[in-house]
Each structure stands twice: as C-alpha cells, then as structure tokens.
Amino acid sequence: MTAPAPIWKQALEQRRAKPLKPAKAPTGEPLRALLLARGVLWLIEAAGNHYGVTLEEMFSHIRPHRVCVARHHAWWELRQRGYWSYPDIGKLFGRDHTTIMAGVQSHERRRLAP
C-alpha cells in the first residue's frame, strides 16, 4: 500500500490540471461599480471638476492642455493615496504605465514650481 501524496503536492497537481484564466478587464457599468467600490471615482471626478473637465474627457484620448493637466492630477492623486499601481492606472485609462509615470512626474513639476 502506498502512502497518499502530501497535501501540497495534491494542490500543485490540481492547479496544473486546471490553469488559471487571465482576469478580464471590466468595462462600462462593471468598471464604474469597481471604481465606486474602490472609492476612486469621486477622486477622478473631483480632479476633473477642478479643471472644468468632464468624466468622459478624463477617460478619452483627447489632448487639450486642460484635459491633460486634469488627467495628470487624477493620476498623481491615485498614486499619492496609494490606491493603484502605474500599470493598474494605465489599464483603467487605456494607456501604457510609462505614460502614467510621465504624467505623474509632470504634475509633480507643476505642483512644485514657484
């Protein structure tokens, strides 16, 4: 009679047999619900309102200066409050994480300028 495999080995074999599916990024109402649950929708709206930018403009790819400044402010706020990483913010806004990094740095320079 053979001894049963250790629990960790059984779990590993089950995991190999059933590979994990990649998470699908939420859009539309599920995205809005996620943002509300994470408490960041108000933050993005507040940054947009401060600069006179709508929520739709915040998530769009248009590039007028006032929209970019508002977007950078929202990204900076998300990072400062420790909510999301650069890649997560990039996925949310449909941009690369390096774009988010550049926007946050740009906001820092504007904020610290005399």
PDB file of N, CA and C in Angstrom:
ATOM      1  N   MET A   1       0.835  -1.172   0.000  1.00  0.00           N
ATOM      2  CA  MET A   1       0.000   0.000   0.000  1.00  0.00           C
ATOM      3  C   MET A   1       0.886   1.242   0.000  1.00  0.00           C
ATOM      4  N   THR A   2       0.592   2.164  -0.907  1.00  0.00           N
ATOM      5  CA  THR A   2       1.395   3.377  -0.992  1.00  0.00           C
ATOM      6  C   THR A   2       0.761   4.495  -0.182  1.00  0.00           C
ATOM      7  N   ALA A   3       1.602   5.348   0.341  1.00  0.00           N
ATOM      8  CA  ALA A   3       1.119   6.486   1.135  1.00  0.00           C
ATOM      9  C   ALA A   3       0.563   7.558   0.191  1.00  0.00           C
ATOM     10  N   PRO A   4      -0.485   8.238   0.605  1.00  0.00           N
ATOM     11  CA  PRO A   4      -1.027   9.302  -0.238  1.00  0.00           C
ATOM     12  C   PRO A   4      -0.019  10.448  -0.377  1.00  0.00           C
ATOM     13  N   ALA A   5      -0.114  11.156  -1.470  1.00  0.00           N
ATOM     14  CA  ALA A   5       0.787  12.292  -1.710  1.00  0.00           C
ATOM     15  C   ALA A   5       0.504  13.391  -0.689  1.00  0.00           C
ATOM     16  N   PRO A   6       1.543  14.148  -0.329  1.00  0.00           N
ATOM     17  CA  PRO A   6       1.327  15.251   0.604  1.00  0.00           C
ATOM     18  C   PRO A   6       0.299  16.251   0.049  1.00  0.00           C
ATOM     19  N   ILE A   7      -0.335  16.969   0.944  1.00  0.00           N
ATOM     20  CA  ILE A   7      -1.380  17.927   0.565  1.00  0.00           C
ATOM     21  C   ILE A   7      -0.861  18.952  -0.434  1.00  0.00           C
ATOM     22  N   TRP A   8       0.347  19.471  -0.190  1.00  0.00           N
ATOM     23  CA  TRP A   8       0.871  20.495  -1.086  1.00  0.00           C
ATOM     24  C   TRP A   8       1.068  19.968  -2.495  1.00  0.00           C
ATOM     25  N   LYS A   9       1.442  18.697  -2.589  1.00  0.00           N
ATOM     26  CA  LYS A   9       1.659  18.089  -3.897  1.00  0.00           C
ATOM     27  C   LYS A   9       0.323  17.883  -4.612  1.00  0.00           C
ATOM     28  N   GLN A  10      -0.711  17.504  -3.876  1.00  0.00           N
ATOM     29  CA  GLN A  10      -2.042  17.346  -4.456  1.00  0.00           C
ATOM     30  C   GLN A  10      -2.557  18.686  -4.985  1.00  0.00           C
ATOM     31  N   ALA A  11      -2.358  19.739  -4.198  1.00  0.00           N
ATOM     32  CA  ALA A  11      -2.812  21.071  -4.605  1.00  0.00           C
ATOM     33  C   ALA A  11      -2.079  21.527  -5.857  1.00  0.00           C
ATOM     34  N   LEU A  12      -0.785  21.252  -5.916  1.00  0.00           N
ATOM     35  CA  LEU A  12       0.012  21.634  -7.077  1.00  0.00           C
ATOM     36  C   LEU A  12      -0.458  20.888  -8.324  1.00  0.00           C
ATOM     37  N   GLU A  13      -0.746  19.610  -8.191  1.00  0.00           N
ATOM     38  CA  GLU A  13      -1.226  18.819  -9.326  1.00  0.00           C
ATOM     39  C   GLU A  13      -2.594  19.315  -9.803  1.00  0.00           C
ATOM     40  N   GLN A  14      -3.465  19.675  -8.870  1.00  0.00           N
ATOM     41  CA  GLN A  14      -4.780  20.206  -9.255  1.00  0.00           C
ATOM     42  C   GLN A  14      -4.628  21.527  -9.985  1.00  0.00           C
ATOM     43  N   ARG A  15      -3.713  22.343  -9.537  1.00  0.00           N
ATOM     44  CA  ARG A  15      -3.505  23.647 -10.180  1.00  0.00           C
ATOM     45  C   ARG A  15      -2.966  23.468 -11.589  1.00  0.00           C
ATOM     46  N   ARG A  16      -2.071  22.512 -11.781  1.00  0.00           N
ATOM     47  CA  ARG A  16      -1.526  22.250 -13.110  1.00  0.00           C
ATOM     48  C   ARG A  16      -2.608  21.704 -14.041  1.00  0.00           C
ATOM     49  N   ALA A  17      -3.496  20.913 -13.500  1.00  0.00           N
ATOM     50  CA  ALA A  17      -4.564  20.324 -14.304  1.00  0.00           C
ATOM     51  C   ALA A  17      -5.579  21.379 -14.740  1.00  0.00           C
ATOM     52  N   LYS A  18      -5.760  22.412 -13.933  1.00  0.00           N
ATOM     53  CA  LYS A  18      -6.748  23.447 -14.232  1.00  0.00           C
ATOM     54  C   LYS A  18      -6.045  24.809 -14.238  1.00  0.00           C
ATOM     55  N   PRO A  19      -5.508  25.253 -15.402  1.00  0.00           N
ATOM     56  CA  PRO A  19      -4.771  26.516 -15.435  1.00  0.00           C
ATOM     57  C   PRO A  19      -5.692  27.705 -15.154  1.00  0.00           C
ATOM     58  N   LEU A  20      -5.110  28.714 -14.552  1.00  0.00           N
ATOM     59  CA  LEU A  20      -5.868  29.916 -14.238  1.00  0.00           C
ATOM     60  C   LEU A  20      -6.130  30.723 -15.505  1.00  0.00           C
ATOM     61  N   LYS A  21      -7.315  31.279 -15.611  1.00  0.00           N
ATOM     62  CA  LYS A  21      -7.653  32.151 -16.738  1.00  0.00           C
ATOM     63  C   LYS A  21      -7.249  33.569 -16.378  1.00  0.00           C
ATOM     64  N   PRO A  22      -6.728  34.323 -17.356  1.00  0.00           N
ATOM     65  CA  PRO A  22      -6.381  35.713 -17.050  1.00  0.00           C
ATOM     66  C   PRO A  22      -7.648  36.512 -16.757  1.00  0.00           C
ATOM     67  N   ALA A  23      -7.532  37.449 -15.837  1.00  0.00           N
ATOM     68  CA  ALA A  23      -8.683  38.281 -15.479  1.00  0.00           C
ATOM     69  C   ALA A  23      -9.042  39.193 -16.642  1.00  0.00           C
ATOM     70  N   LYS A  24     -10.327  39.353 -16.881  1.00  0.00           N
ATOM     71  CA  LYS A  24     -10.803  40.232 -17.941  1.00  0.00           C
ATOM     72  C   LYS A  24     -11.024  41.620 -17.344  1.00  0.00           C
ATOM     73  N   ALA A  25     -10.498  42.629 -18.009  1.00  0.00           N
ATOM     74  CA  ALA A  25     -10.641  43.993 -17.507  1.00  0.00           C
ATOM     75  C   ALA A  25     -12.095  44.428 -17.585  1.00  0.00           C
ATOM     76  N   PRO A  26     -12.617  44.994 -16.506  1.00  0.00           N
ATOM     77  CA  PRO A  26     -14.013  45.425 -16.525  1.00  0.00           C
ATOM     78  C   PRO A  26     -14.200  46.676 -17.376  1.00  0.00           C
ATOM     79  N   THR A  27     -15.372  46.809 -17.979  1.00  0.00           N
ATOM     80  CA  THR A  27     -15.711  47.993 -18.759  1.00  0.00           C
ATOM     81  C   THR A  27     -17.142  48.378 -18.445  1.00  0.00           C
ATOM     82  N   GLY A  28     -17.544  49.559 -18.857  1.00  0.00           N
ATOM     83  CA  GLY A  28     -18.925  50.002 -18.694  1.00  0.00           C
ATOM     84  C   GLY A  28     -19.351  50.050 -17.238  1.00  0.00           C
ATOM     85  N   GLU A  29     -20.526  49.519 -16.960  1.00  0.00           N
ATOM     86  CA  GLU A  29     -21.071  49.535 -15.600  1.00  0.00           C
ATOM     87  C   GLU A  29     -20.221  48.741 -14.604  1.00  0.00           C
ATOM     88  N   PRO A  30     -19.672  47.567 -14.988  1.00  0.00           N
ATOM     89  CA  PRO A  30     -18.797  46.877 -14.025  1.00  0.00           C
ATOM     90  C   PRO A  30     -17.584  47.731 -13.634  1.00  0.00           C
ATOM     91  N   LEU A  31     -17.044  48.487 -14.600  1.00  0.00           N
ATOM     92  CA  LEU A  31     -15.909  49.358 -14.295  1.00  0.00           C
ATOM     93  C   LEU A  31     -16.341  50.456 -13.336  1.00  0.00           C
ATOM     94  N   ARG A  32     -17.482  51.061 -13.599  1.00  0.00           N
ATOM     95  CA  ARG A  32     -17.998  52.118 -12.721  1.00  0.00           C
ATOM     96  C   ARG A  32     -18.223  51.569 -11.301  1.00  0.00           C
ATOM     97  N   ALA A  33     -18.779  50.350 -11.226  1.00  0.00           N
ATOM     98  CA  ALA A  33     -19.018  49.727  -9.922  1.00  0.00           C
ATOM     99  C   ALA A  33     -17.698  49.462  -9.204  1.00  0.00           C
ATOM    100  N   LEU A  34     -16.685  49.008  -9.959  1.00  0.00           N
ATOM    101  CA  LEU A  34     -15.368  48.752  -9.370  1.00  0.00           C
ATOM    102  C   LEU A  34     -14.770  50.044  -8.835  1.00  0.00           C
ATOM    103  N   LEU A  35     -14.889  51.109  -9.620  1.00  0.00           N
ATOM    104  CA  LEU A  35     -14.340  52.391  -9.189  1.00  0.00           C
ATOM    105  C   LEU A  35     -15.057  52.904  -7.947  1.00  0.00           C
ATOM    106  N   LEU A  36     -16.374  52.741  -7.930  1.00  0.00           N
ATOM    107  CA  LEU A  36     -17.135  53.161  -6.760  1.00  0.00           C
ATOM    108  C   LEU A  36     -16.736  52.339  -5.538  1.00  0.00           C
ATOM    109  N   ALA A  37     -16.569  51.028  -5.743  1.00  0.00           N
ATOM    110  CA  ALA A  37     -16.192  50.140  -4.639  1.00  0.00           C
ATOM    111  C   ALA A  37     -14.802  50.491  -4.117  1.00  0.00           C
ATOM    112  N   ARG A  38     -13.903  50.830  -5.011  1.00  0.00           N
ATOM    113  CA  ARG A  38     -12.539  51.180  -4.593  1.00  0.00           C
ATOM    114  C   ARG A  38     -12.455  52.609  -4.080  1.00  0.00           C
ATOM    115  N   GLY A  39     -13.537  53.385  -4.248  1.00  0.00           N
ATOM    116  CA  GLY A  39     -13.567  54.753  -3.748  1.00  0.00           C
ATOM    117  C   GLY A  39     -12.724  55.724  -4.539  1.00  0.00           C
ATOM    118  N   VAL A  40     -12.535  55.481  -5.823  1.00  0.00           N
ATOM    119  CA  VAL A  40     -11.695  56.374  -6.619  1.00  0.00           C
ATOM    120  C   VAL A  40     -12.477  57.187  -7.641  1.00  0.00           C
ATOM    121  N   LEU A  41     -13.721  56.824  -7.912  1.00  0.00           N
ATOM    122  CA  LEU A  41     -14.485  57.575  -8.902  1.00  0.00           C
ATOM    123  C   LEU A  41     -14.635  59.026  -8.473  1.00  0.00           C
ATOM    124  N   TRP A  42     -14.924  59.245  -7.199  1.00  0.00           N
ATOM    125  CA  TRP A  42     -15.076  60.617  -6.706  1.00  0.00           C
ATOM    126  C   TRP A  42     -13.787  61.394  -6.877  1.00  0.00           C
ATOM    127  N   LEU A  43     -12.646  60.722  -6.706  1.00  0.00           N
ATOM    128  CA  LEU A  43     -11.353  61.381  -6.817  1.00  0.00           C
ATOM    129  C   LEU A  43     -11.093  61.824  -8.258  1.00  0.00           C
ATOM    130  N   ILE A  44     -11.406  60.957  -9.215  1.00  0.00           N
ATOM    131  CA  ILE A  44     -11.211  61.280 -10.622  1.00  0.00           C
ATOM    132  C   ILE A  44     -12.160  62.403 -11.031  1.00  0.00           C
ATOM    133  N   GLU A  45     -13.423  62.330 -10.571  1.00  0.00           N
ATOM    134  CA  GLU A  45     -14.399  63.380 -10.868  1.00  0.00           C
ATOM    135  C   GLU A  45     -13.975  64.711 -10.256  1.00  0.00           C
ATOM    136  N   ALA A  46     -13.471  64.686  -9.030  1.00  0.00           N
ATOM    137  CA  ALA A  46     -13.053  65.912  -8.355  1.00  0.00           C
ATOM    138  C   ALA A  46     -11.892  66.577  -9.094  1.00  0.00           C
ATOM    139  N   ALA A  47     -10.929  65.781  -9.536  1.00  0.00           N
ATOM    140  CA  ALA A  47      -9.804  66.338 -10.295  1.00  0.00           C
ATOM    141  C   ALA A  47     -10.301  66.962 -11.593  1.00  0.00           C
ATOM    142  N   GLY A  48     -11.237  66.292 -12.265  1.00  0.00           N
ATOM    143  CA  GLY A  48     -11.797  66.841 -13.498  1.00  0.00           C
ATOM    144  C   GLY A  48     -12.578  68.115 -13.243  1.00  0.00           C
ATOM    145  N   ASN A  49     -13.395  68.121 -12.199  1.00  0.00           N
ATOM    146  CA  ASN A  49     -14.199  69.306 -11.878  1.00  0.00           C
ATOM    147  C   ASN A  49     -13.326  70.509 -11.556  1.00  0.00           C
ATOM    148  N   HIS A  50     -12.204  70.274 -10.899  1.00  0.00           N
ATOM    149  CA  HIS A  50     -11.279  71.361 -10.543  1.00  0.00           C
ATOM    150  C   HIS A  50     -10.777  72.091 -11.788  1.00  0.00           C
ATOM    151  N   TYR A  51     -10.595  71.351 -12.877  1.00  0.00           N
ATOM    152  CA  TYR A  51     -10.090  71.928 -14.120  1.00  0.00           C
ATOM    153  C   TYR A  51     -11.190  72.135 -15.163  1.00  0.00           C
ATOM    154  N   GLY A  52     -12.445  71.862 -14.791  1.00  0.00           N
ATOM    155  CA  GLY A  52     -13.551  72.033 -15.727  1.00  0.00           C
ATOM    156  C   GLY A  52     -13.597  70.970 -16.811  1.00  0.00           C
ATOM    157  N   VAL A  53     -13.269  69.738 -16.443  1.00  0.00           N
ATOM    158  CA  VAL A  53     -13.204  68.617 -17.399  1.00  0.00           C
ATOM    159  C   VAL A  53     -14.231  67.562 -16.976  1.00  0.00           C
ATOM    160  N   THR A  54     -14.975  67.027 -17.948  1.00  0.00           N
ATOM    161  CA  THR A  54     -15.973  66.005 -17.644  1.00  0.00           C
ATOM    162  C   THR A  54     -15.304  64.649 -17.433  1.00  0.00           C
ATOM    163  N   LEU A  55     -16.062  63.730 -16.846  1.00  0.00           N
ATOM    164  CA  LEU A  55     -15.544  62.383 -16.623  1.00  0.00           C
ATOM    165  C   LEU A  55     -15.245  61.693 -17.955  1.00  0.00           C
ATOM    166  N   GLU A  56     -16.075  61.934 -18.957  1.00  0.00           N
ATOM    167  CA  GLU A  56     -15.844  61.337 -20.281  1.00  0.00           C
ATOM    168  C   GLU A  56     -14.528  61.843 -20.873  1.00  0.00           C
ATOM    169  N   GLU A  57     -14.246  63.134 -20.694  1.00  0.00           N
ATOM    170  CA  GLU A  57     -12.986  63.686 -21.202  1.00  0.00           C
ATOM    171  C   GLU A  57     -11.793  63.107 -20.447  1.00  0.00           C
ATOM    172  N   MET A  58     -11.975  62.845 -19.154  1.00  0.00           N
ATOM    173  CA  MET A  58     -10.875  62.291 -18.356  1.00  0.00           C
ATOM    174  C   MET A  58     -10.437  60.931 -18.895  1.00  0.00           C
ATOM    175  N   PHE A  59     -11.394  60.130 -19.372  1.00  0.00           N
ATOM    176  CA  PHE A  59     -11.073  58.790 -19.864  1.00  0.00           C
ATOM    177  C   PHE A  59     -10.857  58.744 -21.372  1.00  0.00           C
ATOM    178  N   SER A  60     -11.052  59.870 -22.058  1.00  0.00           N
ATOM    179  CA  SER A  60     -10.884  59.892 -23.513  1.00  0.00           C
ATOM    180  C   SER A  60      -9.405  60.039 -23.866  1.00  0.00           C
ATOM    181  N   HIS A  61      -9.121  60.046 -25.156  1.00  0.00           N
ATOM    182  CA  HIS A  61      -7.742  60.206 -25.619  1.00  0.00           C
ATOM    183  C   HIS A  61      -7.505  61.587 -26.209  1.00  0.00           C
ATOM    184  N   ILE A  62      -8.404  62.548 -25.959  1.00  0.00           N
ATOM    185  CA  ILE A  62      -8.189  63.902 -26.461  1.00  0.00           C
ATOM    186  C   ILE A  62      -7.079  64.553 -25.653  1.00  0.00           C
ATOM    187  N   ARG A  63      -6.393  65.564 -26.263  1.00  0.00           N
ATOM    188  CA  ARG A  63      -5.194  66.086 -25.619  1.00  0.00           C
ATOM    189  C   ARG A  63      -5.143  67.595 -25.411  1.00  0.00           C
ATOM    190  N   PRO A  64      -6.265  68.282 -25.276  1.00  0.00           N
ATOM    191  CA  PRO A  64      -6.148  69.703 -24.910  1.00  0.00           C
ATOM    192  C   PRO A  64      -5.433  69.831 -23.564  1.00  0.00           C
ATOM    193  N   HIS A  65      -4.734  70.943 -23.387  1.00  0.00           N
ATOM    194  CA  HIS A  65      -3.898  71.120 -22.200  1.00  0.00           C
ATOM    195  C   HIS A  65      -4.693  70.948 -20.910  1.00  0.00           C
ATOM    196  N   ARG A  66      -5.884  71.551 -20.818  1.00  0.00           N
ATOM    197  CA  ARG A  66      -6.666  71.481 -19.584  1.00  0.00           C
ATOM    198  C   ARG A  66      -7.055  70.050 -19.250  1.00  0.00           C
ATOM    199  N   VAL A  67      -7.321  69.223 -20.274  1.00  0.00           N
ATOM    200  CA  VAL A  67      -7.690  67.825 -20.048  1.00  0.00           C
ATOM    201  C   VAL A  67      -6.477  67.028 -19.577  1.00  0.00           C
ATOM    202  N   CYS A  68      -5.339  67.264 -20.210  1.00  0.00           N
ATOM    203  CA  CYS A  68      -4.115  66.548 -19.812  1.00  0.00           C
ATOM    204  C   CYS A  68      -3.715  66.905 -18.384  1.00  0.00           C
ATOM    205  N   VAL A  69      -3.816  68.185 -18.036  1.00  0.00           N
ATOM    206  CA  VAL A  69      -3.460  68.612 -16.683  1.00  0.00           C
ATOM    207  C   VAL A  69      -4.388  67.953 -15.658  1.00  0.00           C
ATOM    208  N   ALA A  70      -5.683  67.912 -15.970  1.00  0.00           N
ATOM    209  CA  ALA A  70      -6.646  67.271 -15.064  1.00  0.00           C
ATOM    210  C   ALA A  70      -6.358  65.781 -14.921  1.00  0.00           C
ATOM    211  N   ARG A  71      -6.060  65.136 -16.035  1.00  0.00           N
ATOM    212  CA  ARG A  71      -5.745  63.706 -16.016  1.00  0.00           C
ATOM    213  C   ARG A  71      -4.502  63.446 -15.166  1.00  0.00           C
ATOM    214  N   HIS A  72      -3.464  64.246 -15.384  1.00  0.00           N
ATOM    215  CA  HIS A  72      -2.224  64.082 -14.618  1.00  0.00           C
ATOM    216  C   HIS A  72      -2.484  64.270 -13.133  1.00  0.00           C
ATOM    217  N   HIS A  73      -3.342  65.231 -12.801  1.00  0.00           N
ATOM    218  CA  HIS A  73      -3.683  65.464 -11.396  1.00  0.00           C
ATOM    219  C   HIS A  73      -4.368  64.227 -10.804  1.00  0.00           C
ATOM    220  N   ALA A  74      -5.307  63.648 -11.543  1.00  0.00           N
ATOM    221  CA  ALA A  74      -6.005  62.447 -11.063  1.00  0.00           C
ATOM    222  C   ALA A  74      -5.026  61.285 -10.890  1.00  0.00           C
ATOM    223  N   TRP A  75      -4.133  61.105 -11.841  1.00  0.00           N
ATOM    224  CA  TRP A  75      -3.146  60.026 -11.738  1.00  0.00           C
ATOM    225  C   TRP A  75      -2.267  60.234 -10.516  1.00  0.00           C
ATOM    226  N   TRP A  76      -1.838  61.476 -10.300  1.00  0.00           N
ATOM    227  CA  TRP A  76      -0.989  61.795  -9.150  1.00  0.00           C
ATOM    228  C   TRP A  76      -1.723  61.489  -7.852  1.00  0.00           C
ATOM    229  N   GLU A  77      -3.002  61.883  -7.776  1.00  0.00           N
ATOM    230  CA  GLU A  77      -3.805  61.616  -6.579  1.00  0.00           C
ATOM    231  C   GLU A  77      -3.926  60.112  -6.324  1.00  0.00           C
ATOM    232  N   LEU A  78      -4.188  59.347  -7.378  1.00  0.00           N
ATOM    233  CA  LEU A  78      -4.308  57.897  -7.215  1.00  0.00           C
ATOM    234  C   LEU A  78      -3.015  57.295  -6.671  1.00  0.00           C
ATOM    235  N   ARG A  79      -1.884  57.784  -7.164  1.00  0.00           N
ATOM    236  CA  ARG A  79      -0.600  57.276  -6.687  1.00  0.00           C
ATOM    237  C   ARG A  79      -0.317  57.721  -5.252  1.00  0.00           C
ATOM    238  N   GLN A  80      -0.569  59.005  -4.946  1.00  0.00           N
ATOM    239  CA  GLN A  80      -0.261  59.541  -3.613  1.00  0.00           C
ATOM    240  C   GLN A  80      -1.082  58.879  -2.526  1.00  0.00           C
ATOM    241  N   ARG A  81      -2.316  58.573  -2.837  1.00  0.00           N
ATOM    242  CA  ARG A  81      -3.180  57.952  -1.834  1.00  0.00           C
ATOM    243  C   ARG A  81      -2.959  56.442  -1.759  1.00  0.00           C
ATOM    244  N   GLY A  82      -2.079  55.927  -2.610  1.00  0.00           N
ATOM    245  CA  GLY A  82      -1.724  54.521  -2.540  1.00  0.00           C
ATOM    246  C   GLY A  82      -2.784  53.571  -3.051  1.00  0.00           C
ATOM    247  N   TYR A  83      -3.686  54.068  -3.906  1.00  0.00           N
ATOM    248  CA  TYR A  83      -4.758  53.216  -4.405  1.00  0.00           C
ATOM    249  C   TYR A  83      -4.251  52.201  -5.433  1.00  0.00           C
ATOM    250  N   TRP A  84      -3.630  52.685  -6.512  1.00  0.00           N
ATOM    251  CA  TRP A  84      -3.297  51.800  -7.626  1.00  0.00           C
ATOM    252  C   TRP A  84      -1.856  51.973  -8.064  1.00  0.00           C
ATOM    253  N   SER A  85      -1.346  50.944  -8.726  1.00  0.00           N
ATOM    254  CA  SER A  85      -0.002  50.991  -9.295  1.00  0.00           C
ATOM    255  C   SER A  85      -0.062  51.671 -10.657  1.00  0.00           C
ATOM    256  N   TYR A  86       1.109  51.996 -11.212  1.00  0.00           N
ATOM    257  CA  TYR A  86       1.155  52.610 -12.539  1.00  0.00           C
ATOM    258  C   TYR A  86       0.483  51.721 -13.595  1.00  0.00           C
ATOM    259  N   PRO A  87       0.773  50.412 -13.631  1.00  0.00           N
ATOM    260  CA  PRO A  87       0.104  49.568 -14.624  1.00  0.00           C
ATOM    261  C   PRO A  87      -1.418  49.515 -14.444  1.00  0.00           C
ATOM    262  N   ASP A  88      -1.884  49.503 -13.195  1.00  0.00           N
ATOM    263  CA  ASP A  88      -3.329  49.476 -12.957  1.00  0.00           C
ATOM    264  C   ASP A  88      -4.000  50.759 -13.441  1.00  0.00           C
ATOM    265  N   ILE A  89      -3.374  51.900 -13.152  1.00  0.00           N
ATOM    266  CA  ILE A  89      -3.929  53.177 -13.622  1.00  0.00           C
ATOM    267  C   ILE A  89      -3.902  53.210 -15.144  1.00  0.00           C
ATOM    268  N   GLY A  90      -2.827  52.695 -15.732  1.00  0.00           N
ATOM    269  CA  GLY A  90      -2.730  52.643 -17.198  1.00  0.00           C
ATOM    270  C   GLY A  90      -3.840  51.813 -17.815  1.00  0.00           C
ATOM    271  N   LYS A  91      -4.141  50.676 -17.216  1.00  0.00           N
ATOM    272  CA  LYS A  91      -5.229  49.833 -17.724  1.00  0.00           C
ATOM    273  C   LYS A  91      -6.564  50.538 -17.598  1.00  0.00           C
ATOM    274  N   LEU A  92      -6.753  51.217 -16.487  1.00  0.00           N
ATOM    275  CA  LEU A  92      -8.006  51.935 -16.254  1.00  0.00           C
ATOM    276  C   LEU A  92      -8.224  53.031 -17.292  1.00  0.00           C
ATOM    277  N   PHE A  93      -7.163  53.758 -17.618  1.00  0.00           N
ATOM    278  CA  PHE A  93      -7.276  54.870 -18.556  1.00  0.00           C
ATOM    279  C   PHE A  93      -6.925  54.484 -19.992  1.00  0.00           C
ATOM    280  N   GLY A  94      -6.589  53.226 -20.228  1.00  0.00           N
ATOM    281  CA  GLY A  94      -6.272  52.773 -21.580  1.00  0.00           C
ATOM    282  C   GLY A  94      -4.943  53.299 -22.090  1.00  0.00           C
ATOM    283  N   ARG A  95      -3.963  53.378 -21.200  1.00  0.00           N
ATOM    284  CA  ARG A  95      -2.649  53.893 -21.560  1.00  0.00           C
ATOM    285  C   ARG A  95      -1.555  52.995 -20.975  1.00  0.00           C
ATOM    286  N   ASP A  96      -0.353  53.188 -21.494  1.00  0.00           N
ATOM    287  CA  ASP A  96       0.807  52.445 -21.021  1.00  0.00           C
ATOM    288  C   ASP A  96       1.238  52.989 -19.657  1.00  0.00           C
ATOM    289  N   HIS A  97       1.847  52.140 -18.832  1.00  0.00           N
ATOM    290  CA  HIS A  97       2.257  52.582 -17.498  1.00  0.00           C
ATOM    291  C   HIS A  97       3.309  53.687 -17.559  1.00  0.00           C
ATOM    292  N   THR A  98       4.121  53.717 -18.615  1.00  0.00           N
ATOM    293  CA  THR A  98       5.127  54.772 -18.727  1.00  0.00           C
ATOM    294  C   THR A  98       4.476  56.135 -18.990  1.00  0.00           C
ATOM    295  N   THR A  99       3.346  56.135 -19.665  1.00  0.00           N
ATOM    296  CA  THR A  99       2.595  57.373 -19.872  1.00  0.00           C
ATOM    297  C   THR A  99       2.099  57.898 -18.530  1.00  0.00           C
ATOM    298  N   ILE A 100       1.632  56.996 -17.681  1.00  0.00           N
ATOM    299  CA  ILE A 100       1.145  57.382 -16.359  1.00  0.00           C
ATOM    300  C   ILE A 100       2.307  57.932 -15.534  1.00  0.00           C
ATOM    301  N   MET A 101       3.457  57.282 -15.603  1.00  0.00           N
ATOM    302  CA  MET A 101       4.623  57.760 -14.873  1.00  0.00           C
ATOM    303  C   MET A 101       5.014  59.162 -15.311  1.00  0.00           C
ATOM    304  N   ALA A 102       5.030  59.394 -16.618  1.00  0.00           N
ATOM    305  CA  ALA A 102       5.385  60.714 -17.156  1.00  0.00           C
ATOM    306  C   ALA A 102       4.366  61.766 -16.720  1.00  0.00           C
ATOM    307  N   GLY A 103       3.080  61.412 -16.715  1.00  0.00           N
ATOM    308  CA  GLY A 103       2.047  62.346 -16.292  1.00  0.00           C
ATOM    309  C   GLY A 103       2.162  62.707 -14.819  1.00  0.00           C
ATOM    310  N   VAL A 104       2.459  61.725 -13.992  1.00  0.00           N
ATOM    311  CA  VAL A 104       2.624  61.966 -12.558  1.00  0.00           C
ATOM    312  C   VAL A 104       3.839  62.861 -12.318  1.00  0.00           C
ATOM    313  N   GLN A 105       4.929  62.596 -13.027  1.00  0.00           N
ATOM    314  CA  GLN A 105       6.129  63.431 -12.891  1.00  0.00           C
ATOM    315  C   GLN A 105       5.858  64.857 -13.375  1.00  0.00           C
ATOM    316  N   SER A 106       5.100  64.981 -14.448  1.00  0.00           N
ATOM    317  CA  SER A 106       4.737  66.293 -14.970  1.00  0.00           C
ATOM    318  C   SER A 106       3.921  67.074 -13.943  1.00  0.00           C
ATOM    319  N   HIS A 107       2.975  66.402 -13.308  1.00  0.00           N
ATOM    320  CA  HIS A 107       2.168  67.058 -12.272  1.00  0.00           C
ATOM    321  C   HIS A 107       3.031  67.469 -11.089  1.00  0.00           C
ATOM    322  N   GLU A 108       3.977  66.619 -10.707  1.00  0.00           N
ATOM    323  CA  GLU A 108       4.901  66.948  -9.611  1.00  0.00           C
ATOM    324  C   GLU A 108       5.668  68.224  -9.925  1.00  0.00           C
ATOM    325  N   ARG A 109       6.185  68.327 -11.158  1.00  0.00           N
ATOM    326  CA  ARG A 109       6.932  69.529 -11.551  1.00  0.00           C
ATOM    327  C   ARG A 109       6.053  70.776 -11.493  1.00  0.00           C
ATOM    328  N   ARG A 110       4.810  70.661 -11.993  1.00  0.00           N
ATOM    329  CA  ARG A 110       3.892  71.805 -11.952  1.00  0.00           C
ATOM    330  C   ARG A 110       3.549  72.181 -10.514  1.00  0.00           C
ATOM    331  N   ARG A 111       3.371  71.198  -9.678  1.00  0.00           N
ATOM    332  CA  ARG A 111       2.972  71.423  -8.289  1.00  0.00           C
ATOM    333  C   ARG A 111       4.096  72.112  -7.494  1.00  0.00           C
ATOM    334  N   LEU A 112       5.320  71.739  -7.776  1.00  0.00           N
ATOM    335  CA  LEU A 112       6.461  72.271  -7.028  1.00  0.00           C
ATOM    336  C   LEU A 112       7.058  73.528  -7.634  1.00  0.00           C
ATOM    337  N   ALA A 113       6.577  73.911  -8.817  1.00  0.00           N
ATOM    338  CA  ALA A 113       7.115  75.109  -9.485  1.00  0.00           C
ATOM    339  C   ALA A 113       6.728  76.361  -8.697  1.00  0.00           C
ATOM    340  N   PRO A 114       7.640  77.343  -8.627  1.00  0.00           N
ATOM    341  CA  PRO A 114       7.326  78.578  -7.890  1.00  0.00           C
ATOM    342  C   PRO A 114       6.278  79.431  -8.588  1.00  0.00           C
TER     343      PRO A 114
END
